[in-house]
mmCIF file of C-alpha atoms in Angstrom:
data_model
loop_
_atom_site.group_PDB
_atom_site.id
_atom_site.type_symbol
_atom_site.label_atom_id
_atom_site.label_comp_id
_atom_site.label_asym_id
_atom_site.label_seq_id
_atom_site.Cartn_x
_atom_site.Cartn_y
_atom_site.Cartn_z
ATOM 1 C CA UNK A 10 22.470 15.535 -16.548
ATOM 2 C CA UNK A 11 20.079 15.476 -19.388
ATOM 3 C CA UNK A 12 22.954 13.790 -21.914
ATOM 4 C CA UNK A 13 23.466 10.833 -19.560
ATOM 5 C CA UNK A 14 23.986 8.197 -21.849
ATOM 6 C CA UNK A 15 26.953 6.058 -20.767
ATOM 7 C CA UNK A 16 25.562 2.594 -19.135
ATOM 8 C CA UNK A 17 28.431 3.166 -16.334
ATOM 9 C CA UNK A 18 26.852 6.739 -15.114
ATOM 10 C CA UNK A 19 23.501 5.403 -14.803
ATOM 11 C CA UNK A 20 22.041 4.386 -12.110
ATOM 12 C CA UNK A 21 21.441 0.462 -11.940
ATOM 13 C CA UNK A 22 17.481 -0.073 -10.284
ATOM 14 C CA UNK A 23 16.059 -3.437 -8.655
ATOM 15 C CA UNK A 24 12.444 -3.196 -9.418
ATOM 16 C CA UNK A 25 9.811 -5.371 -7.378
ATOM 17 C CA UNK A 26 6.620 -5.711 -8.838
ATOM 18 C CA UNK A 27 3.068 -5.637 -7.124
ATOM 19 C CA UNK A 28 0.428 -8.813 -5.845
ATOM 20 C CA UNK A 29 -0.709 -10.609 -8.954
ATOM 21 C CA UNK A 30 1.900 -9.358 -11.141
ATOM 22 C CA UNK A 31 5.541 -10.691 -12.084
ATOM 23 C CA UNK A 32 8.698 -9.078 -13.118
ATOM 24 C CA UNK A 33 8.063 -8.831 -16.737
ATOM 25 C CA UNK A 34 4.296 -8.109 -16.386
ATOM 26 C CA UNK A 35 5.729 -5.057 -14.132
ATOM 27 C CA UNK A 36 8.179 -4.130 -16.912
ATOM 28 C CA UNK A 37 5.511 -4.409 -19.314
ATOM 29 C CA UNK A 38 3.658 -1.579 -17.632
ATOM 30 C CA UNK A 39 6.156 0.915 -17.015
ATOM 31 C CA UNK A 40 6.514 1.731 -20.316
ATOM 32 C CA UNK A 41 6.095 5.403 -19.923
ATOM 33 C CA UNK A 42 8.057 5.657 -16.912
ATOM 34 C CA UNK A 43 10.878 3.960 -18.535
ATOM 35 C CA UNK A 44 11.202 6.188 -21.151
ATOM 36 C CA UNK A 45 11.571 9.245 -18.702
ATOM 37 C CA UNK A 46 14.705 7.780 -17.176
ATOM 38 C CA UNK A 47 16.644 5.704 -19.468
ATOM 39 C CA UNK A 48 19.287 8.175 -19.659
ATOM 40 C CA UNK A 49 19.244 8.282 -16.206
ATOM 41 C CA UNK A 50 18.930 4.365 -14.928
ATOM 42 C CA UNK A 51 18.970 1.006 -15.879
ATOM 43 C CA UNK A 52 16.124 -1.182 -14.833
ATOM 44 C CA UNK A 53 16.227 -4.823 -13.534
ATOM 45 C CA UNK A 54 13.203 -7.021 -12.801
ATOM 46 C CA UNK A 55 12.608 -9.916 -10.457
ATOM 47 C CA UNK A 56 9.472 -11.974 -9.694
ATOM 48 C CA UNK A 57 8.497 -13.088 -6.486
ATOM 49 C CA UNK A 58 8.546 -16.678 -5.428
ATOM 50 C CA UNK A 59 5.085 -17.181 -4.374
ATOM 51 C CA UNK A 60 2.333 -18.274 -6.539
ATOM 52 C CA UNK A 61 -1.071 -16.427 -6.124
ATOM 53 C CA UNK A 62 -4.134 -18.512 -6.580
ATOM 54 C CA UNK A 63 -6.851 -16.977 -9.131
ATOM 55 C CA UNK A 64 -9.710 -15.749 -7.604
ATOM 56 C CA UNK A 65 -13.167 -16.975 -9.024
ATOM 57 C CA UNK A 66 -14.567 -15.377 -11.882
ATOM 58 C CA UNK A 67 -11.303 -13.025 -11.590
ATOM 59 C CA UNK A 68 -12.017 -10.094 -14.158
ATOM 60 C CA UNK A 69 -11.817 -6.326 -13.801
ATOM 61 C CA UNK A 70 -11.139 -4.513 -9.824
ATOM 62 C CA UNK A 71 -11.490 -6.732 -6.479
ATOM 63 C CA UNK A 72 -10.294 -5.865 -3.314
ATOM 64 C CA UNK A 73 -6.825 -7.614 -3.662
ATOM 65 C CA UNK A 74 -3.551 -5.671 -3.726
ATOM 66 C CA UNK A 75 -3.394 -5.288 -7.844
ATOM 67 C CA UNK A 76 -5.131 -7.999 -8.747
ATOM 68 C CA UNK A 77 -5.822 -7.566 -11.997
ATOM 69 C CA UNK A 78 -2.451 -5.992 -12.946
ATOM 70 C CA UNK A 79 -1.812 -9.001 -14.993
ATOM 71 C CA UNK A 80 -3.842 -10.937 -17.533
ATOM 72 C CA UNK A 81 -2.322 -14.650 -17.205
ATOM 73 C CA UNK A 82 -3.444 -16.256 -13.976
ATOM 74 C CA UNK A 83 -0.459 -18.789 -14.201
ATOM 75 C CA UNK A 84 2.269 -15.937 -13.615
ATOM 76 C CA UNK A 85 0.298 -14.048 -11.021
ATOM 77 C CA UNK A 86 3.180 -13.734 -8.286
ATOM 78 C CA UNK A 87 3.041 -12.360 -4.341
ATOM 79 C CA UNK A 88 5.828 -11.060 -1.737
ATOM 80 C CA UNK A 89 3.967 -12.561 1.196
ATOM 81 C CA UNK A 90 0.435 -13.895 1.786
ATOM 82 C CA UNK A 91 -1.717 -12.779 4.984
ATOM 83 C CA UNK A 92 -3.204 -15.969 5.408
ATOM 84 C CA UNK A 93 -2.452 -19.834 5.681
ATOM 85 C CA UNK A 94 -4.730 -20.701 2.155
ATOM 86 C CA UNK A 95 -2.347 -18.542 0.219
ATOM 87 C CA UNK A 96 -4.732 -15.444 0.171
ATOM 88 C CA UNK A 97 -3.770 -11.815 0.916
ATOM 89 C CA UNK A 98 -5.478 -8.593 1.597
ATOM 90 C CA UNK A 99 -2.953 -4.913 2.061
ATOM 91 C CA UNK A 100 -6.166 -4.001 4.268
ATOM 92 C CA UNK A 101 -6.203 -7.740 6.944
ATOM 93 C CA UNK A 102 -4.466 -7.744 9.729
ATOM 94 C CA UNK A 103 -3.419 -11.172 10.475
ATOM 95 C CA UNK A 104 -0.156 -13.101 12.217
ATOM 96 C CA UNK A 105 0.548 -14.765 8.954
ATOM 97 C CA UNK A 106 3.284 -13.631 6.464
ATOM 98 C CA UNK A 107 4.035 -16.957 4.639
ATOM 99 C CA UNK A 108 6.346 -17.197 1.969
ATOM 100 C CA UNK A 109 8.172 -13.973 3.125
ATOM 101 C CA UNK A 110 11.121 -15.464 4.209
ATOM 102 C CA UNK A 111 11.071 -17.223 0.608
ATOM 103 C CA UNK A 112 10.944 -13.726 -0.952
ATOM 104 C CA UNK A 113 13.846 -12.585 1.265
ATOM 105 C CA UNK A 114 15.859 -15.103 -0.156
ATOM 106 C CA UNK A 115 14.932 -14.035 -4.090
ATOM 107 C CA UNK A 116 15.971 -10.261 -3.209
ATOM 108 C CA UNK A 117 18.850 -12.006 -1.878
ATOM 109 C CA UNK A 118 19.776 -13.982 -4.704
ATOM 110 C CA UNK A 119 19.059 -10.879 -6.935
ATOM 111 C CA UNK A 120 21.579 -9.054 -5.177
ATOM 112 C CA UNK A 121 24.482 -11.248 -5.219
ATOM 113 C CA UNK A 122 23.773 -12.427 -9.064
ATOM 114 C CA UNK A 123 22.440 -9.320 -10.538
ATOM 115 C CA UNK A 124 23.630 -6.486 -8.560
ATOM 116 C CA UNK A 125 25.246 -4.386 -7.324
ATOM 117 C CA UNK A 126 22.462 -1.993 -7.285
ATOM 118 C CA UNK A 127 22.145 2.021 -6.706
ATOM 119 C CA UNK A 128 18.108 2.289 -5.575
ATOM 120 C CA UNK A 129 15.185 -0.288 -5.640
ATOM 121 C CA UNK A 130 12.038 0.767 -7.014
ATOM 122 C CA UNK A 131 8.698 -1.222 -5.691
ATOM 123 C CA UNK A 132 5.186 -0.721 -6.634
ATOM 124 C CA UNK A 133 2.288 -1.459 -3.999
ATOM 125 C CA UNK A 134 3.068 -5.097 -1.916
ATOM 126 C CA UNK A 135 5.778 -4.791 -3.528
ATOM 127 C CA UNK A 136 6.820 -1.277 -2.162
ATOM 128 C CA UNK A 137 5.487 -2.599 1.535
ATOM 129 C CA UNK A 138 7.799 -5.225 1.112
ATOM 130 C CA UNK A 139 11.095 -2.689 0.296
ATOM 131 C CA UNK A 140 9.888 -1.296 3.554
ATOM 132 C CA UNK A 141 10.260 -4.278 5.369
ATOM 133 C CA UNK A 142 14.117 -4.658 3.430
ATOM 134 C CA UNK A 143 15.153 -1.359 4.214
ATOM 135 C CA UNK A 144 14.403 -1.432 7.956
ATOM 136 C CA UNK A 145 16.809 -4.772 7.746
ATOM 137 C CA UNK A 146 19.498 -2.834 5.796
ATOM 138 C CA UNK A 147 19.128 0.139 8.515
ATOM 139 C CA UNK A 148 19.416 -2.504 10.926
ATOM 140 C CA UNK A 149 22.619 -3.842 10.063
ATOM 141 C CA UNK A 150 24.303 -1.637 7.313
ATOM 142 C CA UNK A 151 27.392 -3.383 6.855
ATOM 143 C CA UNK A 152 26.352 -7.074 6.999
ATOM 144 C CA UNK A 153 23.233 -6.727 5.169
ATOM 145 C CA UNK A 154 22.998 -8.335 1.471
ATOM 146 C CA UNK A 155 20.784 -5.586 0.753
ATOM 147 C CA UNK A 156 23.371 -2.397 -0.102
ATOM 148 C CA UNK A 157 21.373 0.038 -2.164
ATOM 149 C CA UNK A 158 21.641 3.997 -1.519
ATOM 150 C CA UNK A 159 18.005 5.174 -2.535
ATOM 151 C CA UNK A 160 14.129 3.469 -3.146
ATOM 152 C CA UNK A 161 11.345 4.969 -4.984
ATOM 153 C CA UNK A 162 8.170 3.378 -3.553
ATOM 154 C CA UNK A 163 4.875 3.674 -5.472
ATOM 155 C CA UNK A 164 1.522 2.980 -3.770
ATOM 156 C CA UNK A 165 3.429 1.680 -0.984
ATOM 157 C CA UNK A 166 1.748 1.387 2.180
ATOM 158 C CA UNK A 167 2.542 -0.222 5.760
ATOM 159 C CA UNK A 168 2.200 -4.463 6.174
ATOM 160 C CA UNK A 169 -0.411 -4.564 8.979
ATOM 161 C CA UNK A 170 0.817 -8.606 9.322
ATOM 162 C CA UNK A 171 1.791 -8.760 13.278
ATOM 163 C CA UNK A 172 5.778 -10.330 12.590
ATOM 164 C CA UNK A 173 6.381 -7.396 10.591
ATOM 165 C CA UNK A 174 5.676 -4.782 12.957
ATOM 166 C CA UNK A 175 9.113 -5.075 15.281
ATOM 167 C CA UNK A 176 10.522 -3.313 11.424
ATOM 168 C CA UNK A 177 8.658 -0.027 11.769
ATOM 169 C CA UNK A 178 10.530 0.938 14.686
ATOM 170 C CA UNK A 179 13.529 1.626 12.735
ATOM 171 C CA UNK A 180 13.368 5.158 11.377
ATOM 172 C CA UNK A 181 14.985 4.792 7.932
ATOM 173 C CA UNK A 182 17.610 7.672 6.346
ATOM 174 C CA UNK A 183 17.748 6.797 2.985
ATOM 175 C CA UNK A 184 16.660 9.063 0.355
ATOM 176 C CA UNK A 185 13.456 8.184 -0.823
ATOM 177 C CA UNK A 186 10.470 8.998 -3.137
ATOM 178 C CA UNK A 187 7.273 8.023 -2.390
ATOM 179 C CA UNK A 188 4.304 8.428 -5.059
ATOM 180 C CA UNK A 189 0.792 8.196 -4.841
ATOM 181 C CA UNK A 190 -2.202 8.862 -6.061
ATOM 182 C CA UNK A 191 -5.423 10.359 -4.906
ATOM 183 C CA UNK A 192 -8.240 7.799 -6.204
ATOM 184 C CA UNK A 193 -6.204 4.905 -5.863
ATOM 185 C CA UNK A 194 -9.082 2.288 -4.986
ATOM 186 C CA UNK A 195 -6.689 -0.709 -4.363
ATOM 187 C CA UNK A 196 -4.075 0.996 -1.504
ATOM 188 C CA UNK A 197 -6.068 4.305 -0.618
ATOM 189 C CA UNK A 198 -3.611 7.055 -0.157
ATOM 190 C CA UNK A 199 -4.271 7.245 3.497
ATOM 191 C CA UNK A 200 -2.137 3.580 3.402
ATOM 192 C CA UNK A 201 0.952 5.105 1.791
ATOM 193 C CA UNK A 202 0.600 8.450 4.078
ATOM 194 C CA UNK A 203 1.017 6.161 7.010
ATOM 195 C CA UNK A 204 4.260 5.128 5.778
ATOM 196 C CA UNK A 205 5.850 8.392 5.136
ATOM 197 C CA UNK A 206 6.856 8.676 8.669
ATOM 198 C CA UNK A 207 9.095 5.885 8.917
ATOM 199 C CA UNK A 208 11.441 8.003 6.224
ATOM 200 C CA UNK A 209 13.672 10.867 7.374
ATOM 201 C CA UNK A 210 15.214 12.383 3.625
ATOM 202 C CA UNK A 211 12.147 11.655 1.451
ATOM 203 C CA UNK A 212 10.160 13.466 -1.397
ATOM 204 C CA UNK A 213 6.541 13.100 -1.929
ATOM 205 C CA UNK A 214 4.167 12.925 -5.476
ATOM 206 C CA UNK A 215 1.337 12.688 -4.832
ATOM 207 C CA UNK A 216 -1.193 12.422 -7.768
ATOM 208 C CA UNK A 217 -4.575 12.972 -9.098
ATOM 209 C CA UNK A 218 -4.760 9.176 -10.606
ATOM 210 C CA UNK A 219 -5.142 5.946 -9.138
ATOM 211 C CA UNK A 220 -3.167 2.503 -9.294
ATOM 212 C CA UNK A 221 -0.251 2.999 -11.650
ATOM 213 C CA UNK A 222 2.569 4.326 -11.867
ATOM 214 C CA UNK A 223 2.062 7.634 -13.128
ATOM 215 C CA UNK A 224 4.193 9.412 -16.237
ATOM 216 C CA UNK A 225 2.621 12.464 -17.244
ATOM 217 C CA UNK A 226 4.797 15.971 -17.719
ATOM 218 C CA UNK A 227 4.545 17.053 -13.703
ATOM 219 C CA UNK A 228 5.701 13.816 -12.374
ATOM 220 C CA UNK A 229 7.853 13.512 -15.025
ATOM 221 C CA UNK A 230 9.833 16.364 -13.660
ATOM 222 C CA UNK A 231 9.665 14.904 -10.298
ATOM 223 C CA UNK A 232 11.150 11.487 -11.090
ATOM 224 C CA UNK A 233 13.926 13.675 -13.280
ATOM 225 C CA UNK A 234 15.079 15.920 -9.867
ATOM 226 C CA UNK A 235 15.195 13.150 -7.349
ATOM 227 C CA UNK A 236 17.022 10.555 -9.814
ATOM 228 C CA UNK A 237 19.789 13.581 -10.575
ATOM 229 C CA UNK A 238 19.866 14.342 -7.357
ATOM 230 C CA UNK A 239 21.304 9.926 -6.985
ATOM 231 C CA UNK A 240 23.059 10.872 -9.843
ATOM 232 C CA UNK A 241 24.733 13.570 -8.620
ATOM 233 C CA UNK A 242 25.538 11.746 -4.949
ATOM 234 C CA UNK A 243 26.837 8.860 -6.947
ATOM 235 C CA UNK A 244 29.537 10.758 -8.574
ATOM 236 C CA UNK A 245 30.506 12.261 -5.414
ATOM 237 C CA UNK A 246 31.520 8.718 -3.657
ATOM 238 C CA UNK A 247 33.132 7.711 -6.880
#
């Protein structure tokens, strides 16, 4: 698979970026892990509908989910917010989701326009918020808008808001990847381990970093086996 080359025998990727960022922000910082797999996929990124308020004084770590992943304030994007004032914590649990309905309807959108599409990849909210799609797709896989065979889901981690919850009863089948790493301050990997039972056919890397995507030579060999292993499953139902 190493000579893959040809646009039509790659694998076409939704990517949904994390709290505070936007698609291009996202694209911006996957630099590294793009170049790993552009013989293998082709990448396509959205941004999220809902527009995240700056925090005071917003420089450097805080609690929120990424939120300093991106250094313009005006395009700092969210999935969902856990509360009415337009805030949101990965760590609150609260009865409030607003704007996720909003964000359904982007992934939607992104689907019909943009797609069709072979995996999604998510990173952090956004990753929670695959979580939430795929349980809908497992729900009802023939109607759904949402046909994809395969998600990689980096510092993903379970939504703890209550209308969400009804989603994690649905064990997903999917092949999936799930990375993490092991001094990720902003979802802790305890958050992401919680999720890995809701996935039947899944792979785990698990890393020494923290909030990032990570590219390095090990993972690098990781991303390389599950995405031939889509590859190779893709060429079988063609």
């Amino acid at each position: 698979m190493a000579g893959v080359a040809d646009d039509s025998k790659k694998l076409k990727i939704l990517c949904l970026h994390g709290y505070r960022q936007n698609g291009q922000t996202f694209r911006e910082r996957t630099g590294a892990f793009r170049k790993i797999i552009k013989s293998r996929a082709e990448l396509v990124f959205v941004t999220a509908p809902n527009r995240v308020p700056p925090l005071p004084g917003e420089e450097g770590d805080t609690p929120s989910d990424a939120a300093s992943d991106t250094p313009n304030k005006a395009d700092q994007m969210g999935w969902w917010f856990s509360r009415e004032d337009d805030y949101y914590m990965a760590q609150d649990y609260t009865d409030c989701c607003k704007g996720y309905k909003e964000s359904l309807d982007v992934v939607t959108q992104a689907f019909k326009e943009q797609g069709p599409f072979d995996g999604v990849l998510a990173f952090s909210q956004g990753a929670a918020f695959l979580s939430l799609i795929c349980a809908l797709r497992e729900q009802n896989p023939k109607d759904t808008p949402y046909q994809f065979d395969f998600v990689i889901l980096v510092a993903g981690f379970k939504s703890r808001q209550s209308p969400h919850q009804d989603l994690y009863t649905t064990k997903l089948s999917l092949p999936s990847l799930h990375v993490f790493g092991d001094t990720d301050k902003v979802i802790q990997k305890e958050m992401s381990e919680e999720l890995l039972p809701c996935y039947s056919d899944k792979m785990i890397l698990q890393h020494p970093g923290g909030h990032f995507i990570p590219a390095s030579g090990p993972q690098k060999k990781v991303y390389i086996e599950f995405l031939d292993r889509m590859l190779e499953r893709k060429k079988a139902r063609t």
